[in-house]
Short mmCIF file of C-alpha atoms and ligand atoms in Angstrom, two decimals:
data_model
loop_
_atom_site.label_atom_id
_atom_site.label_comp_id
_atom_site.label_asym_id
_atom_site.label_seq_id
_atom_site.Cartn_x
_atom_site.Cartn_y
_atom_site.Cartn_z
CA MET A 945 -19.86 65.67 -43.80
CA LYS A 946 -16.05 64.89 -42.64
CA VAL A 947 -14.63 61.87 -41.90
CA ASP A 948 -11.89 60.84 -40.02
CA VAL A 949 -9.93 57.87 -38.30
CA ASP A 950 -7.50 58.20 -36.02
CA MET A 951 -4.61 55.57 -37.00
CA SER A 952 -3.12 56.04 -33.20
CA ILE A 953 -5.80 53.54 -32.46
CA CYS A 954 -7.07 51.88 -35.38
CA LEU A 955 -6.25 48.29 -34.92
CA LEU A 956 -7.35 47.33 -38.42
CA HIS A 957 -10.73 45.20 -37.80
CA GLY A 958 -12.22 46.36 -40.90
CA GLN A 959 -15.41 46.55 -39.54
CA CYS A 960 -16.04 49.94 -41.30
CA VAL A 961 -14.90 48.77 -45.07
CA ILE A 962 -18.35 46.38 -44.02
CA ALA A 963 -20.11 48.97 -42.86
CA ALA A 964 -19.56 51.39 -45.48
CA PRO A 965 -17.67 50.06 -48.47
CA GLN A 966 -17.80 52.94 -50.83
CA VAL A 967 -16.22 55.17 -47.92
CA PHE A 968 -13.56 52.55 -46.29
CA SER A 969 -11.29 50.19 -47.91
CA PHE A 970 -8.16 48.64 -47.70
CA ASP A 971 -5.35 49.42 -50.23
CA ASP A 972 -2.97 46.33 -51.27
CA ASP A 973 -0.52 46.63 -47.99
CA GLY A 974 -3.46 46.40 -45.67
CA GLY A 975 -3.36 50.19 -44.84
CA LEU A 976 -6.66 51.91 -44.33
CA VAL A 977 -8.43 54.16 -46.61
CA TRP A 978 -10.80 56.54 -46.69
CA VAL A 979 -13.15 59.17 -48.29
CA ALA A 980 -12.55 62.24 -46.30
CA GLU A 981 -15.84 64.34 -47.51
CA VAL A 982 -19.13 62.54 -47.96
CA ASP A 983 -21.99 63.37 -48.60
CA GLU A 984 -25.32 64.10 -46.17
CA ALA A 985 -26.72 60.24 -48.39
CA GLN A 986 -24.14 58.48 -47.08
CA ARG A 987 -24.31 59.21 -43.52
CA ALA A 988 -26.05 56.40 -42.23
CA ASP A 989 -23.59 54.07 -43.88
CA VAL A 990 -20.77 56.27 -42.11
CA GLU A 991 -22.78 56.06 -38.79
CA ALA A 992 -23.04 52.85 -38.81
CA ALA A 993 -19.30 52.33 -39.49
CA ALA A 994 -18.67 54.38 -36.57
CA ASP A 995 -20.72 52.30 -34.36
CA ALA A 996 -19.46 49.33 -35.76
CA CYS A 997 -15.44 49.93 -35.15
CA PRO A 998 -14.58 48.24 -31.79
CA GLU A 999 -12.23 50.72 -31.12
CA GLN A 1000 -13.89 53.84 -31.87
CA ALA A 1001 -11.42 55.39 -34.48
CA ILE A 1002 -13.52 56.73 -36.50
CA LEU A 1003 -14.44 60.28 -35.84
CA LEU A 1004 -17.15 62.38 -37.82
CA GLY A 1005 -17.47 66.28 -37.99
CA MET B 1398 -50.86 59.32 -28.13
CA THR B 1399 -48.26 59.61 -24.83
CA ALA B 1400 -44.72 58.94 -25.33
CA PRO B 1401 -43.88 55.11 -25.03
CA ARG B 1402 -41.77 54.49 -22.17
CA ILE B 1403 -38.82 52.03 -22.43
CA THR B 1404 -36.64 50.26 -20.21
CA ILE B 1405 -33.54 48.69 -21.07
CA VAL B 1406 -31.72 46.59 -18.94
CA GLY B 1407 -28.09 45.87 -18.59
CA ALA B 1408 -26.60 48.92 -19.24
CA SER B 1409 -23.25 47.76 -21.79
CA LEU B 1410 -22.94 47.64 -25.26
CA ALA B 1411 -26.03 46.26 -26.17
CA GLY B 1412 -28.41 48.19 -23.48
CA LEU B 1413 -26.19 51.63 -25.18
CA ARG B 1414 -26.77 50.62 -28.82
CA THR B 1415 -30.70 49.67 -28.36
CA ALA B 1416 -31.34 52.88 -26.51
CA GLU B 1417 -29.55 55.05 -29.10
CA ALA B 1418 -31.51 52.80 -32.10
CA VAL B 1419 -34.71 53.49 -30.09
CA HIS B 1420 -34.43 57.11 -29.75
CA ALA B 1421 -33.79 56.78 -33.56
CA ALA B 1422 -36.76 55.10 -34.48
CA LEU B 1423 -38.95 56.65 -31.85
CA PRO B 1424 -37.61 60.04 -30.67
CA ALA B 1425 -40.43 60.86 -28.69
CA ALA B 1426 -40.15 57.23 -26.48
CA ARG B 1427 -38.71 57.94 -22.94
CA ILE B 1428 -36.16 55.58 -22.77
CA THR B 1429 -34.26 54.09 -18.99
CA LEU B 1430 -31.25 52.24 -19.21
CA VAL B 1431 -30.32 50.24 -16.28
CA GLY B 1432 -27.35 48.77 -14.71
CA ASP B 1433 -25.85 47.11 -11.94
CA GLU B 1434 -22.49 47.99 -12.33
CA PRO B 1435 -21.87 51.51 -11.29
CA LEU B 1436 -20.06 52.37 -13.85
CA ALA B 1437 -21.48 54.05 -17.60
CA PRO B 1438 -21.16 51.47 -20.22
CA TYR B 1439 -17.79 50.68 -21.09
CA ASN B 1440 -16.17 48.23 -23.67
CA ARG B 1441 -15.09 45.06 -22.53
CA PRO B 1442 -12.70 43.09 -25.10
CA PRO B 1443 -9.73 45.41 -23.79
CA LEU B 1444 -10.22 43.87 -20.39
CA SER B 1445 -7.96 40.95 -21.80
CA LYS B 1446 -5.95 42.62 -23.73
CA GLU B 1447 -4.21 46.31 -23.69
CA ALA B 1448 -6.51 47.43 -20.43
CA ALA B 1449 -5.15 44.30 -18.69
CA GLU B 1450 -1.37 45.22 -19.81
CA THR B 1451 -1.71 49.15 -18.93
CA LEU B 1452 -3.01 49.03 -15.76
CA ALA B 1453 -1.02 45.97 -14.33
CA ARG B 1454 1.85 47.98 -15.31
CA ASP B 1455 0.61 50.97 -13.75
CA THR B 1456 -1.68 49.73 -10.98
CA THR B 1457 -2.65 54.14 -10.28
CA ALA B 1458 -3.85 54.36 -14.09
CA ARG B 1459 -7.15 53.41 -13.34
CA GLU B 1460 -8.98 56.52 -14.60
CA ALA B 1461 -6.95 56.99 -17.50
CA VAL B 1462 -7.68 53.44 -18.68
CA PHE B 1463 -11.44 53.37 -17.47
CA GLY B 1464 -11.25 56.60 -19.61
CA LYS B 1465 -10.23 54.57 -23.11
CA LEU B 1466 -12.78 51.95 -22.67
CA LEU B 1467 -15.69 54.73 -22.20
CA LEU B 1468 -18.42 53.78 -24.83
CA ARG B 1469 -19.14 57.27 -26.84
CA SER B 1470 -22.83 57.40 -27.11
CA LYS B 1471 -24.38 60.06 -30.00
CA LEU B 1472 -27.31 60.34 -27.77
CA SER B 1473 -27.86 63.29 -25.86
CA PRO B 1474 -27.82 63.00 -22.22
CA ALA B 1475 -31.65 64.49 -22.33
CA ALA B 1476 -33.01 61.61 -24.56
CA LEU B 1477 -31.84 59.05 -21.58
CA SER B 1478 -31.93 58.37 -18.20
CA LEU B 1479 -29.25 56.23 -16.66
CA ARG B 1480 -29.99 53.99 -13.62
CA LEU B 1481 -26.63 52.72 -12.53
CA GLY B 1482 -25.85 51.14 -9.63
CA SER B 1483 -28.96 48.53 -9.02
CA GLY B 1484 -30.18 45.49 -10.89
CA ALA B 1485 -33.19 44.58 -11.84
CA VAL B 1486 -34.83 41.65 -9.88
CA ALA B 1487 -37.78 41.01 -11.41
CA LEU B 1488 -40.26 41.87 -14.55
CA GLU B 1489 -43.39 42.96 -13.26
CA PRO B 1490 -46.64 44.19 -15.40
CA GLY B 1491 -46.24 47.43 -15.00
CA GLY B 1492 -42.18 47.72 -14.91
CA VAL B 1493 -38.93 46.15 -13.80
CA ARG B 1494 -38.48 46.00 -10.23
CA LEU B 1495 -34.85 47.08 -9.03
CA ALA B 1496 -32.88 45.55 -6.20
CA ASP B 1497 -33.39 48.81 -4.21
CA GLY B 1498 -36.58 48.52 -4.26
CA ALA B 1499 -37.38 50.83 -7.05
CA LEU B 1500 -40.07 49.84 -9.75
CA VAL B 1501 -39.26 51.08 -13.11
CA PRO B 1502 -42.24 51.95 -15.69
CA GLY B 1503 -42.02 50.51 -18.45
CA GLU B 1504 -44.51 49.53 -21.65
CA ARG B 1505 -41.92 47.50 -23.28
CA VAL B 1506 -38.50 45.97 -21.61
CA ILE B 1507 -35.49 45.38 -23.41
CA ALA B 1508 -33.15 42.64 -21.65
CA ALA B 1509 -29.28 43.48 -22.32
CA THR B 1510 -27.86 41.97 -19.33
CA GLY B 1511 -25.09 39.93 -21.13
CA LEU B 1512 -23.47 37.13 -19.23
CA ARG B 1513 -21.21 36.47 -16.32
CA PRO B 1514 -18.34 33.74 -15.93
CA ARG B 1515 -18.94 30.39 -14.61
CA ARG B 1516 -16.93 29.53 -11.43
CA LEU B 1517 -15.68 26.37 -10.58
CA PRO B 1518 -18.18 25.34 -7.36
CA LEU B 1519 -14.98 24.12 -5.33
CA PRO B 1520 -13.64 25.83 -2.20
CA GLY B 1521 -9.87 27.21 -1.33
CA ALA B 1522 -7.53 29.69 -2.50
CA GLU B 1523 -10.70 32.50 -2.82
CA ALA B 1524 -7.79 35.27 -2.41
CA ARG B 1525 -6.10 34.23 -5.73
CA ARG B 1526 -8.95 33.66 -7.56
CA HIS B 1527 -10.13 35.79 -10.49
CA VAL B 1528 -12.84 36.05 -13.23
CA LEU B 1529 -12.42 38.11 -16.21
CA ARG B 1530 -15.68 40.41 -17.28
CA SER B 1531 -15.87 43.74 -15.15
CA PHE B 1532 -13.70 46.76 -15.02
CA ASP B 1533 -13.97 45.78 -11.06
CA ASP B 1534 -12.62 42.16 -12.55
CA LEU B 1535 -9.73 43.81 -13.82
CA VAL B 1536 -9.12 46.38 -10.97
CA ARG B 1537 -9.35 43.25 -8.84
CA LEU B 1538 -7.02 41.01 -11.04
CA ALA B 1539 -3.98 43.94 -12.45
CA PRO B 1540 -1.92 44.19 -9.41
CA SER B 1541 -1.04 40.54 -9.19
CA LEU B 1542 0.05 40.68 -12.88
CA ARG B 1543 3.62 40.70 -11.68
CA PRO B 1544 6.56 39.78 -13.66
CA GLY B 1545 7.66 36.22 -12.12
CA ALA B 1546 4.73 35.71 -10.93
CA ARG B 1547 2.71 31.90 -11.99
CA MET B 1548 -0.78 31.97 -13.24
CA VAL B 1549 -3.18 29.27 -14.24
CA VAL B 1550 -5.97 29.94 -16.11
CA ILE B 1551 -8.27 27.39 -16.01
CA GLY B 1552 -10.27 27.47 -19.44
CA GLY B 1553 -8.45 27.74 -22.87
CA GLY B 1554 -11.36 29.65 -24.50
CA PHE B 1555 -10.96 32.76 -26.00
CA ILE B 1556 -10.69 34.95 -22.78
CA GLY B 1557 -8.54 32.38 -20.95
CA CYS B 1558 -6.31 32.09 -23.71
CA GLU B 1559 -5.79 36.45 -24.16
CA ILE B 1560 -5.10 36.92 -20.55
CA ALA B 1561 -2.52 33.95 -20.79
CA ALA B 1562 -0.85 35.90 -23.68
CA THR B 1563 -1.02 39.01 -21.92
CA GLY B 1564 0.60 37.67 -18.64
CA ARG B 1565 3.43 36.18 -20.65
CA LYS B 1566 3.81 39.63 -22.03
CA LEU B 1567 3.90 41.16 -18.36
CA GLY B 1568 6.37 38.34 -17.49
CA LEU B 1569 4.65 35.94 -15.41
CA GLU B 1570 4.84 32.40 -15.92
CA ALA B 1571 1.65 31.38 -17.56
CA THR B 1572 -0.03 27.45 -17.77
CA ILE B 1573 -3.74 26.79 -19.36
CA VAL B 1574 -5.44 24.31 -18.31
CA GLU B 1575 -7.94 22.93 -20.49
CA PRO B 1576 -10.34 19.67 -20.98
CA SER B 1577 -10.55 19.41 -24.59
CA PRO B 1578 -7.52 18.32 -26.81
CA GLN B 1579 -7.05 21.82 -27.35
CA PRO B 1580 -7.25 25.24 -26.79
CA MET B 1581 -10.57 27.11 -28.57
CA LEU B 1582 -11.26 23.90 -29.96
CA ARG B 1583 -14.91 24.54 -30.76
CA ALA B 1584 -15.13 27.56 -31.91
CA LEU B 1585 -11.96 27.35 -34.31
CA GLY B 1586 -11.78 23.54 -35.07
CA PRO B 1587 -9.02 21.14 -34.65
CA ARG B 1588 -6.22 22.19 -37.14
CA VAL B 1589 -6.63 25.49 -36.44
CA ALA B 1590 -6.25 24.65 -32.78
CA ALA B 1591 -3.27 22.71 -32.86
CA ALA B 1592 -1.96 25.96 -34.84
CA MET B 1593 -2.67 28.22 -32.01
CA ALA B 1594 -1.27 25.63 -28.93
CA ALA B 1595 1.88 25.62 -30.74
CA LEU B 1596 1.64 29.43 -31.08
CA HIS B 1597 1.16 29.92 -27.28
CA ARG B 1598 3.96 26.70 -26.66
CA ALA B 1599 6.42 28.61 -28.52
CA HIS B 1600 5.56 32.09 -26.51
CA GLY B 1601 6.71 30.03 -23.25
CA VAL B 1602 2.09 29.45 -22.50
CA VAL B 1603 2.76 25.59 -20.54
CA LEU B 1604 -0.31 24.09 -22.22
CA LEU B 1605 -1.77 21.29 -20.09
CA THR B 1606 -5.03 19.99 -22.48
CA GLY B 1607 -7.25 17.30 -21.27
CA ARG B 1608 -6.80 18.21 -17.54
CA SER B 1609 -9.08 19.59 -15.67
CA VAL B 1610 -9.16 21.33 -12.18
CA ALA B 1611 -10.20 19.06 -9.50
CA GLY B 1612 -9.53 21.57 -6.28
CA PHE B 1613 -7.85 24.28 -4.58
CA SER B 1614 -5.18 24.39 -2.52
CA ASP B 1615 -3.49 27.35 -0.42
CA GLU B 1616 -0.63 27.46 -2.62
CA GLY B 1617 -2.48 27.24 -5.99
CA VAL B 1618 -4.66 24.42 -7.67
CA ILE B 1619 -4.61 20.76 -8.03
CA LEU B 1620 -5.66 18.90 -11.40
CA ASP B 1621 -7.70 15.57 -11.95
CA ASP B 1622 -4.08 13.65 -12.01
CA GLY B 1623 -3.62 14.69 -8.44
CA GLN B 1624 -1.09 17.30 -9.97
CA ALA B 1625 -0.36 20.25 -7.94
CA LEU B 1626 0.39 23.70 -9.30
CA ALA B 1627 1.66 26.24 -7.13
CA ALA B 1628 0.15 29.78 -8.56
CA GLU B 1629 -0.09 33.43 -7.17
CA VAL B 1630 -2.75 34.01 -9.92
CA ILE B 1631 -5.67 31.85 -10.79
CA VAL B 1632 -7.91 33.28 -13.62
CA GLU B 1633 -10.83 31.34 -14.17
CA ALA B 1634 -12.16 31.14 -18.01
CA LEU B 1635 -14.66 28.62 -18.42
CA GLY B 1636 -17.22 30.29 -20.19
CA SER B 1637 -20.26 32.17 -19.38
CA HIS B 1638 -24.33 31.79 -17.69
CA PRO B 1639 -26.88 34.50 -19.00
CA ASN B 1640 -28.00 36.76 -16.80
CA VAL B 1641 -31.55 35.92 -16.88
CA GLU B 1642 -33.11 34.91 -13.28
CA TRP B 1643 -34.83 38.60 -12.81
CA LEU B 1644 -37.14 37.35 -16.39
CA ALA B 1645 -38.52 34.47 -14.02
CA GLY B 1646 -41.62 33.90 -14.68
CA SER B 1647 -41.66 36.17 -17.66
CA GLY B 1648 -43.13 33.64 -20.01
CA ALA B 1649 -40.02 33.99 -22.12
CA ASP B 1650 -38.02 30.84 -23.05
CA LEU B 1651 -35.30 31.05 -20.62
CA ARG B 1652 -33.02 27.77 -21.51
CA ASP B 1653 -29.62 29.55 -22.33
CA GLY B 1654 -30.57 33.01 -22.39
CA VAL B 1655 -33.43 34.79 -24.14
CA LEU B 1656 -34.86 33.24 -26.96
CA VAL B 1657 -36.45 36.07 -29.54
CA ASP B 1658 -37.57 35.79 -33.00
CA ASP B 1659 -36.68 37.45 -35.63
CA ARG B 1660 -38.00 40.54 -34.30
CA MET B 1661 -36.47 40.29 -31.49
CA VAL B 1662 -39.38 39.70 -29.12
CA ALA B 1663 -39.14 37.06 -27.34
CA PRO B 1664 -42.15 34.85 -27.95
CA GLY B 1665 -44.92 33.99 -24.65
CA ALA B 1666 -43.76 37.48 -23.11
CA GLU B 1667 -44.45 39.89 -26.21
CA GLY B 1668 -43.68 42.92 -24.02
CA LEU B 1669 -40.15 41.75 -23.53
CA MET B 1670 -37.40 41.83 -26.78
CA ALA B 1671 -33.50 40.94 -25.79
CA VAL B 1672 -30.47 41.82 -27.70
CA GLY B 1673 -26.76 41.39 -27.41
CA ASP B 1674 -24.84 38.31 -25.44
CA VAL B 1675 -28.23 37.41 -23.73
CA ALA B 1676 -30.33 36.90 -27.21
CA ARG B 1677 -30.47 33.89 -28.33
CA PHE B 1678 -32.54 34.02 -31.93
CA VAL B 1679 -32.12 32.15 -35.39
CA ASN B 1680 -29.99 33.18 -38.06
CA PRO B 1681 -30.99 32.00 -41.81
CA LEU B 1682 -27.75 32.52 -42.65
CA PHE B 1683 -26.93 28.75 -40.58
CA GLY B 1684 -29.82 27.14 -40.22
CA PRO B 1685 -33.21 26.45 -38.43
CA GLU B 1686 -31.73 26.25 -34.88
CA ALA B 1687 -31.51 29.48 -32.15
CA ARG B 1688 -27.93 30.18 -30.99
CA ARG B 1689 -26.19 32.69 -28.64
CA THR B 1690 -23.31 34.42 -30.34
CA GLU B 1691 -21.19 35.77 -27.73
CA HIS B 1692 -19.20 38.19 -30.25
CA TRP B 1693 -18.70 42.10 -30.06
CA CYS B 1694 -20.55 42.73 -33.05
CA VAL B 1695 -23.76 41.01 -32.38
CA PRO B 1696 -24.97 43.61 -29.77
CA GLY B 1697 -25.01 46.50 -32.53
CA GLN B 1698 -26.88 44.43 -34.83
CA THR B 1699 -29.49 43.06 -32.54
CA ALA B 1700 -29.70 46.74 -31.58
CA LYS B 1701 -30.32 48.12 -34.84
CA ARG B 1702 -32.71 44.94 -35.74
CA VAL B 1703 -34.93 46.49 -32.29
CA GLY B 1704 -34.86 49.75 -34.24
CA GLU B 1705 -36.31 48.35 -37.25
CA THR B 1706 -38.75 46.56 -35.16
CA LEU B 1707 -39.74 49.43 -33.15
CA ALA B 1708 -40.07 51.69 -36.46
CA ALA B 1709 -41.86 49.28 -38.39
CA GLU B 1710 -44.54 48.67 -35.49
CA ALA B 1711 -44.83 52.60 -34.95
CA ALA B 1712 -45.87 53.02 -39.41
CA GLY B 1713 -47.96 50.25 -38.90
CA THR B 1714 -45.93 47.84 -41.17
CA ALA B 1715 -44.16 44.72 -41.73
CA LEU B 1716 -40.63 44.39 -41.36
CA ALA B 1717 -39.00 44.74 -44.63
CA THR B 1718 -35.66 42.50 -44.50
CA ARG B 1719 -34.94 39.28 -42.90
CA PHE B 1720 -32.73 39.29 -39.60
CA ALA B 1721 -29.73 37.61 -41.05
CA PRO B 1722 -26.75 39.27 -39.46
CA MET B 1723 -22.62 38.47 -40.59
CA PRO B 1724 -20.90 37.62 -37.22
CA SER B 1725 -17.30 38.30 -37.09
CA PHE B 1726 -14.93 38.10 -34.29
CA TRP B 1727 -11.38 38.80 -33.24
CA SER B 1728 -8.52 38.13 -31.05
CA ASP B 1729 -5.40 39.06 -30.36
CA GLN B 1730 -2.58 36.95 -29.07
CA HIS B 1731 0.92 36.95 -28.57
CA GLY B 1732 0.70 39.86 -31.35
CA MET B 1733 -1.26 38.06 -33.62
CA ARG B 1734 -4.84 38.93 -34.55
CA LEU B 1735 -7.21 36.41 -35.12
CA GLN B 1736 -10.45 37.93 -37.44
CA ALA B 1737 -13.16 35.68 -38.68
CA PHE B 1738 -16.41 36.26 -40.50
CA GLY B 1739 -19.30 33.67 -40.30
CA ALA B 1740 -19.45 30.86 -37.97
CA PRO B 1741 -16.29 28.93 -37.84
CA SER B 1742 -17.74 27.00 -35.04
CA LEU B 1743 -19.78 25.08 -37.27
CA ALA B 1744 -17.68 23.40 -40.28
CA ASP B 1745 -16.87 19.93 -40.28
CA ALA B 1746 -13.65 20.90 -42.47
CA CYS B 1747 -11.61 23.47 -42.89
CA ARG B 1748 -9.29 24.64 -46.00
CA VAL B 1749 -5.76 26.99 -46.12
CA LEU B 1750 -6.53 29.45 -48.51
CA GLU B 1751 -3.25 31.62 -47.85
CA GLY B 1752 -0.04 31.21 -46.02
CA GLU B 1753 0.02 27.23 -43.24
CA LEU B 1754 -0.55 26.57 -40.34
CA SER B 1755 2.87 25.30 -39.48
CA LEU B 1756 3.59 29.03 -40.33
CA VAL B 1757 0.69 31.01 -37.92
CA GLY B 1758 2.05 33.87 -35.88
CA ARG B 1759 5.56 34.06 -38.43
CA ALA B 1760 3.57 34.57 -41.57
CA PRO B 1761 -0.22 35.33 -42.98
CA VAL B 1762 -2.47 32.82 -42.59
CA ILE B 1763 -6.56 32.53 -44.55
CA VAL B 1764 -8.74 29.51 -43.54
CA GLU B 1765 -11.66 29.11 -45.02
CA TYR B 1766 -14.49 26.98 -43.19
CA LEU B 1767 -16.69 24.68 -44.37
CA ARG B 1768 -20.10 22.71 -43.79
CA GLY B 1769 -21.37 19.63 -45.98
CA GLY B 1770 -18.94 21.36 -48.76
CA GLU B 1771 -20.32 24.89 -48.50
CA PRO B 1772 -18.57 27.87 -46.86
CA VAL B 1773 -19.47 29.18 -43.51
CA GLY B 1774 -16.66 31.09 -42.41
CA VAL B 1775 -13.56 32.32 -42.80
CA LEU B 1776 -10.41 33.29 -40.91
CA GLY B 1777 -7.26 35.43 -40.91
CA LEU B 1778 -4.79 34.83 -38.73
CA GLY B 1779 -2.01 38.00 -38.42
CA ALA B 1780 -3.78 38.15 -42.49
CA ASN B 1781 -3.49 41.08 -44.22
CA PRO B 1782 -6.78 43.14 -44.21
CA ALA B 1783 -7.32 43.42 -47.88
CA ALA B 1784 -6.52 39.54 -48.26
CA LEU B 1785 -9.02 38.48 -45.81
CA ALA B 1786 -11.81 41.08 -47.18
CA LYS B 1787 -11.48 39.02 -50.54
CA ALA B 1788 -12.04 35.71 -48.58
CA ARG B 1789 -14.96 37.49 -46.84
CA ALA B 1790 -16.55 38.27 -50.35
CA ARG B 1791 -16.59 34.33 -50.92
CA LEU B 1792 -18.47 33.52 -47.88
CA ASP B 1793 -21.07 36.70 -48.11
CA ALA B 1794 -21.88 35.42 -51.44
CA ALA B 1795 -22.11 31.92 -50.75
CA LEU B 1796 -23.97 32.65 -47.72
CA THR B 1797 -26.55 34.85 -49.81
CA GLU B 1798 -27.40 32.10 -51.84
CA THR B 1799 -27.93 30.31 -48.26
CA LEU B 1800 -30.54 32.40 -47.70
CA THR B 1801 -32.12 33.27 -51.13
CA ALA B 1802 -32.41 29.27 -51.63
C1 FAD C 2767 -12.90 39.83 -21.28
C2 FAD C 2767 -13.19 39.61 -22.69
C3 FAD C 2767 -12.71 40.09 -23.83
C4 FAD C 2767 -13.66 40.51 -24.70
N1 FAD C 2767 -12.91 39.92 -25.94
C5 FAD C 2767 -13.55 40.20 -27.52
C6 FAD C 2767 -12.83 40.14 -28.29
O1 FAD C 2767 -11.78 40.00 -28.49
N2 FAD C 2767 -13.74 40.20 -29.75
C7 FAD C 2767 -15.38 39.81 -29.69
O2 FAD C 2767 -15.72 39.90 -30.63
N3 FAD C 2767 -15.50 39.90 -28.37
C8 FAD C 2767 -14.82 40.31 -27.12
N4 FAD C 2767 -15.63 40.20 -25.69
C9 FAD C 2767 -17.16 39.81 -26.16
C10 FAD C 2767 -17.79 41.07 -26.10
O3 FAD C 2767 -17.20 41.58 -24.98
C11 FAD C 2767 -18.97 40.62 -25.51
O4 FAD C 2767 -19.98 40.38 -26.76
C12 FAD C 2767 -19.88 42.13 -25.59
O5 FAD C 2767 -19.48 42.64 -23.96
C13 FAD C 2767 -21.98 41.63 -25.11
O6 FAD C 2767 -22.42 43.16 -24.87
P1 FAD C 2767 -23.51 43.15 -24.09
O7 FAD C 2767 -24.24 44.77 -23.73
O8 FAD C 2767 -24.89 42.29 -24.84
O9 FAD C 2767 -23.48 42.27 -22.69
P2 FAD C 2767 -22.24 42.80 -21.53
O10 FAD C 2767 -21.26 43.43 -22.12
O11 FAD C 2767 -22.20 41.41 -20.48
O12 FAD C 2767 -23.28 43.60 -20.35
C14 FAD C 2767 -24.50 43.16 -19.46
C15 FAD C 2767 -24.50 44.19 -18.75
O13 FAD C 2767 -25.69 44.26 -18.09
C16 FAD C 2767 -25.44 44.20 -16.54
N5 FAD C 2767 -26.32 43.31 -15.91
C17 FAD C 2767 -26.54 42.01 -15.88
N6 FAD C 2767 -27.50 41.58 -14.88
C18 FAD C 2767 -28.37 42.58 -14.61
C19 FAD C 2767 -29.28 42.94 -13.88
N7 FAD C 2767 -30.46 42.19 -13.42
N8 FAD C 2767 -29.98 44.37 -14.02
C20 FAD C 2767 -28.79 45.18 -14.54
N9 FAD C 2767 -28.01 45.32 -15.07
C21 FAD C 2767 -27.66 43.71 -15.05
C22 FAD C 2767 -24.26 43.78 -16.32
O14 FAD C 2767 -23.69 43.93 -15.19
C23 FAD C 2767 -23.50 44.14 -17.95
O15 FAD C 2767 -22.91 45.70 -17.29
C24 FAD C 2767 -14.83 39.98 -24.87
C25 FAD C 2767 -15.65 39.83 -23.41
C26 FAD C 2767 -14.89 39.94 -22.13
C27 FAD C 2767 -15.71 39.67 -20.91
S1 SF4 C 2768 -12.89 49.63 -37.68
FE1 SF4 C 2768 -12.24 51.16 -36.61
S2 SF4 C 2768 -10.06 49.64 -36.08
FE2 SF4 C 2768 -11.26 48.84 -37.96
S3 SF4 C 2768 -10.21 49.14 -39.85
FE3 SF4 C 2768 -11.99 50.64 -39.21
S4 SF4 C 2768 -11.59 52.03 -38.09
FE4 SF4 C 2768 -9.89 50.69 -38.06
#
């Protein structure tokens, strides 16, 4: 599945990093980085991350 | 077996997330989501922040602003029956009685009714007095957030501090009246609260601490020392009451919210569960006391637990894990983000891990909160998220130890 983050609304809460640390992380400058294509095994984690994002910035495809 | 009927009362974040969790656990369940507000579930935190700012600048932008608040859901409309605009007034043996007289059947009822703002039981200045919990509240408030207007915020908690900061950004004069010695004192502790007070003052907020409101006049508020403060806008941000009246007589413990056990089930009322701001539960990460937590993360965490409970029941198995969610909250004030993990309010001491409290708002600061020498929380003030994530990992490790000890 595809993972995207709308960086125009992401406010760097980092809830996604907590919910799915294998997919979302912060680089040393504090910017958000994510894996754009994840396998089905990670679906639950990625959906949990999308639900936990207070800005609804995570788009799953 | 017929499909179970599950009725969720309160159509906000907790209600919606619970409907999703119930559907995932029991795909055949017939789910009804009852809400007293006429609006589809929406997000509240922006009401004191960006949404207030946008709507104040353009009071015709109502639909655009609401569109941004609307919560997206992965539930198909067919999976859920939404009944908006009439609240629950009683829990009856067969289901939930609504204000319009209808009975919504449900073998299982889940309370997600959240909180409502407390108001001062004093008469006067009604047309100028506001609270901020719902989109309607914001629609009523926004037109008075005009540059140059004088705003008095009663109560220096998070919502009060946020709306004062938003007011300053919009060019209002803002005064916060707070009875305790610092704003956000209970949540942040004396050292950080003092630093936040300094930040508010640096941004032109007049902070009257140790003072309370004794009455209202036609011009504004009157303080306990007799001082009169003229104000075109008065916001009462004194905390909130759990919406539990509709559960009177249900058998549940309703002192400060609905007491629920590790399964989110209310002892004394087996068919009743509760989630979100209205739920009071023990979090074993922080000891044996049941507490209510008014953070955005709680609805999602408690909803997920309801799903786990229902799935375990259906499978006839026991719950595989304990319910021990890591709390987190954030706030935005004067362009600075506060981000906390754990329970800073339970701490008896704190230590600065990074930066300096005197520089709050100008340079990143990370504070660790301790109880009996052990970490119970961590707070970033304008902190780099990567640095905060490291501090949080220490907290995780310490709290996990509590759990296994
Ligand atoms: C202005 C504001 C700013 C906030 N900012 C932050 C923040 O920055 N960070 C953070 O972590 N948290 C913040 N929060 C807290 C967060 O929004 C709440 O924790 C969250 O909304 C709780 O969701 P809930 O669904 O449990 O309750 P609520 O959102 O309160 O929803 C309860 C719903 O139930 C309805 N209801 C009540 N009684 C009945 C009845 N008898 N019948 C039917 N329906 C009923 C209510 O009308 C409401 O729609 C903020 C809250 C507010 C109000
Ligand atoms: S939780 Fe949402 S807002 Fe926060 S960092 Fe992740 S995507 Fe951005």
